[in-house]
Amino acid sequence: MELKELQARIREKYYETDAKSGPLFLLAVLFEEVGELAEAVRKGERGSIEEELADVLFMVLSLSNLFEIYPEKRLVEKYIEGDPRSRWDLP
């Protein structure tokens, strides 16, 4: 399943609830999920990392749906066709 189709299916199933919840609530849940991901990474728990990555992606797509933004094309443009590594502050 491609990202665009996944986002559409999430929209079909969850948009009504997400719209009632509102963007600030969804953002708060995203922050919570990122925190849980950070804890799983810190502990090196592969199964938990997978679970939390799924939760983070779900929340990102829920927010994308709420704002009617479809990030797949921009992801390809920015990270596949382009290469932003020269702007990253890495050693």
PDB file of C-alpha atoms in Angstrom:
ATOM      1  CA  MET A   1       0.000   0.000   0.000  1.00  0.00           C
ATOM      2  CA  GLU A   2       1.395   3.406  -0.946  1.00  0.00           C
ATOM      3  CA  LEU A   3       1.423   6.326   1.468  1.00  0.00           C
ATOM      4  CA  LYS A   4      -1.298   8.170  -0.461  1.00  0.00           C
ATOM      5  CA  GLU A   5      -3.648   5.185  -0.211  1.00  0.00           C
ATOM      6  CA  LEU A   6      -2.818   4.661   3.462  1.00  0.00           C
ATOM      7  CA  GLN A   7      -3.601   8.314   4.173  1.00  0.00           C
ATOM      8  CA  ALA A   8      -6.904   8.043   2.304  1.00  0.00           C
ATOM      9  CA  ARG A   9      -7.927   4.964   4.271  1.00  0.00           C
ATOM     10  CA  ILE A  10      -7.026   6.646   7.562  1.00  0.00           C
ATOM     11  CA  ARG A  11      -9.086   9.650   6.482  1.00  0.00           C
ATOM     12  CA  GLU A  12     -12.094   7.464   5.687  1.00  0.00           C
ATOM     13  CA  LYS A  13     -11.966   5.736   9.039  1.00  0.00           C
ATOM     14  CA  TYR A  14     -10.864   8.510  11.436  1.00  0.00           C
ATOM     15  CA  TYR A  15     -11.493  11.955   9.906  1.00  0.00           C
ATOM     16  CA  GLU A  16     -14.781  12.576  11.710  1.00  0.00           C
ATOM     17  CA  THR A  17     -13.217  11.838  15.095  1.00  0.00           C
ATOM     18  CA  ASP A  18     -10.072  13.818  14.236  1.00  0.00           C
ATOM     19  CA  ALA A  19     -12.134  16.832  13.149  1.00  0.00           C
ATOM     20  CA  LYS A  20     -14.033  16.771  16.444  1.00  0.00           C
ATOM     21  CA  SER A  21     -10.782  16.461  18.387  1.00  0.00           C
ATOM     22  CA  GLY A  22      -9.143  19.387  16.598  1.00  0.00           C
ATOM     23  CA  PRO A  23      -5.582  20.116  15.533  1.00  0.00           C
ATOM     24  CA  LEU A  24      -4.174  21.012  18.950  1.00  0.00           C
ATOM     25  CA  PHE A  25      -5.389  17.753  20.460  1.00  0.00           C
ATOM     26  CA  LEU A  26      -3.932  15.759  17.558  1.00  0.00           C
ATOM     27  CA  LEU A  27      -0.667  17.641  17.916  1.00  0.00           C
ATOM     28  CA  ALA A  28      -0.570  16.867  21.644  1.00  0.00           C
ATOM     29  CA  VAL A  29      -1.112  13.177  20.890  1.00  0.00           C
ATOM     30  CA  LEU A  30       1.670  13.318  18.282  1.00  0.00           C
ATOM     31  CA  PHE A  31       4.025  14.800  20.895  1.00  0.00           C
ATOM     32  CA  GLU A  32       3.051  12.053  23.328  1.00  0.00           C
ATOM     33  CA  GLU A  33       3.741   9.384  20.720  1.00  0.00           C
ATOM     34  CA  VAL A  34       7.113  10.932  19.849  1.00  0.00           C
ATOM     35  CA  GLY A  35       7.984  10.829  23.549  1.00  0.00           C
ATOM     36  CA  GLU A  36       7.042   7.149  23.694  1.00  0.00           C
ATOM     37  CA  LEU A  37       9.177   6.551  20.595  1.00  0.00           C
ATOM     38  CA  ALA A  38      12.112   8.322  22.246  1.00  0.00           C
ATOM     39  CA  GLU A  39      11.789   6.086  25.299  1.00  0.00           C
ATOM     40  CA  ALA A  40      11.651   2.952  23.150  1.00  0.00           C
ATOM     41  CA  VAL A  41      14.751   4.072  21.217  1.00  0.00           C
ATOM     42  CA  ARG A  42      16.565   4.880  24.467  1.00  0.00           C
ATOM     43  CA  LYS A  43      15.825   1.377  25.739  1.00  0.00           C
ATOM     44  CA  GLY A  44      16.636  -0.230  22.375  1.00  0.00           C
ATOM     45  CA  GLU A  45      13.336  -2.119  22.352  1.00  0.00           C
ATOM     46  CA  ARG A  46      12.869  -2.999  18.684  1.00  0.00           C
ATOM     47  CA  GLY A  47       9.250  -4.152  19.011  1.00  0.00           C
ATOM     48  CA  SER A  48       8.303  -1.008  20.903  1.00  0.00           C
ATOM     49  CA  ILE A  49      10.141   1.153  18.364  1.00  0.00           C
ATOM     50  CA  GLU A  50       8.095  -0.409  15.567  1.00  0.00           C
ATOM     51  CA  GLU A  51       4.853   0.149  17.507  1.00  0.00           C
ATOM     52  CA  GLU A  52       5.671   3.780  18.303  1.00  0.00           C
ATOM     53  CA  LEU A  53       6.817   4.548  14.747  1.00  0.00           C
ATOM     54  CA  ALA A  54       3.430   3.295  13.541  1.00  0.00           C
ATOM     55  CA  ASP A  55       1.682   5.528  16.098  1.00  0.00           C
ATOM     56  CA  VAL A  56       3.758   8.567  15.077  1.00  0.00           C
ATOM     57  CA  LEU A  57       3.084   7.981  11.380  1.00  0.00           C
ATOM     58  CA  PHE A  58      -0.625   7.558  12.082  1.00  0.00           C
ATOM     59  CA  MET A  59      -0.744  10.879  13.929  1.00  0.00           C
ATOM     60  CA  VAL A  60       1.213  12.657  11.172  1.00  0.00           C
ATOM     61  CA  LEU A  61      -1.233  11.346   8.580  1.00  0.00           C
ATOM     62  CA  SER A  62      -4.213  12.271  10.762  1.00  0.00           C
ATOM     63  CA  LEU A  63      -2.915  15.850  11.014  1.00  0.00           C
ATOM     64  CA  SER A  64      -2.235  15.858   7.272  1.00  0.00           C
ATOM     65  CA  ASN A  65      -5.821  14.831   6.641  1.00  0.00           C
ATOM     66  CA  LEU A  66      -7.194  17.468   8.980  1.00  0.00           C
ATOM     67  CA  PHE A  67      -5.356  20.187   7.053  1.00  0.00           C
ATOM     68  CA  GLU A  68      -5.937  18.499   3.670  1.00  0.00           C
ATOM     69  CA  ILE A  69      -2.216  18.191   3.049  1.00  0.00           C
ATOM     70  CA  TYR A  70      -0.810  15.209   1.171  1.00  0.00           C
ATOM     71  CA  PRO A  71       2.906  14.946   2.025  1.00  0.00           C
ATOM     72  CA  GLU A  72       3.853  12.048  -0.257  1.00  0.00           C
ATOM     73  CA  LYS A  73       4.757  14.247  -3.252  1.00  0.00           C
ATOM     74  CA  ARG A  74       6.738  16.699  -1.119  1.00  0.00           C
ATOM     75  CA  LEU A  75       8.595  13.851   0.605  1.00  0.00           C
ATOM     76  CA  VAL A  76       9.688  12.532  -2.782  1.00  0.00           C
ATOM     77  CA  GLU A  77      10.677  15.998  -4.026  1.00  0.00           C
ATOM     78  CA  LYS A  78      12.604  16.902  -0.889  1.00  0.00           C
ATOM     79  CA  TYR A  79      14.270  13.626   0.100  1.00  0.00           C
ATOM     80  CA  ILE A  80      14.388  11.416  -3.015  1.00  0.00           C
ATOM     81  CA  GLU A  81      14.747  13.846  -5.898  1.00  0.00           C
ATOM     82  CA  GLY A  82      16.531  16.372  -3.693  1.00  0.00           C
ATOM     83  CA  ASP A  83      19.182  15.869  -1.033  1.00  0.00           C
ATOM     84  CA  PRO A  84      18.997  18.158   2.015  1.00  0.00           C
ATOM     85  CA  ARG A  85      21.995  16.555   3.774  1.00  0.00           C
ATOM     86  CA  SER A  86      24.247  19.518   2.973  1.00  0.00           C
ATOM     87  CA  ARG A  87      22.067  21.650   5.292  1.00  0.00           C
ATOM     88  CA  TRP A  88      22.199  19.175   8.184  1.00  0.00           C
ATOM     89  CA  ASP A  89      24.496  20.002  11.051  1.00  0.00           C
ATOM     90  CA  LEU A  90      26.272  16.651  11.267  1.00  0.00           C
ATOM     91  CA  PRO A  91      29.911  15.865  12.026  1.00  0.00           C
TER      92      PRO A  91
END
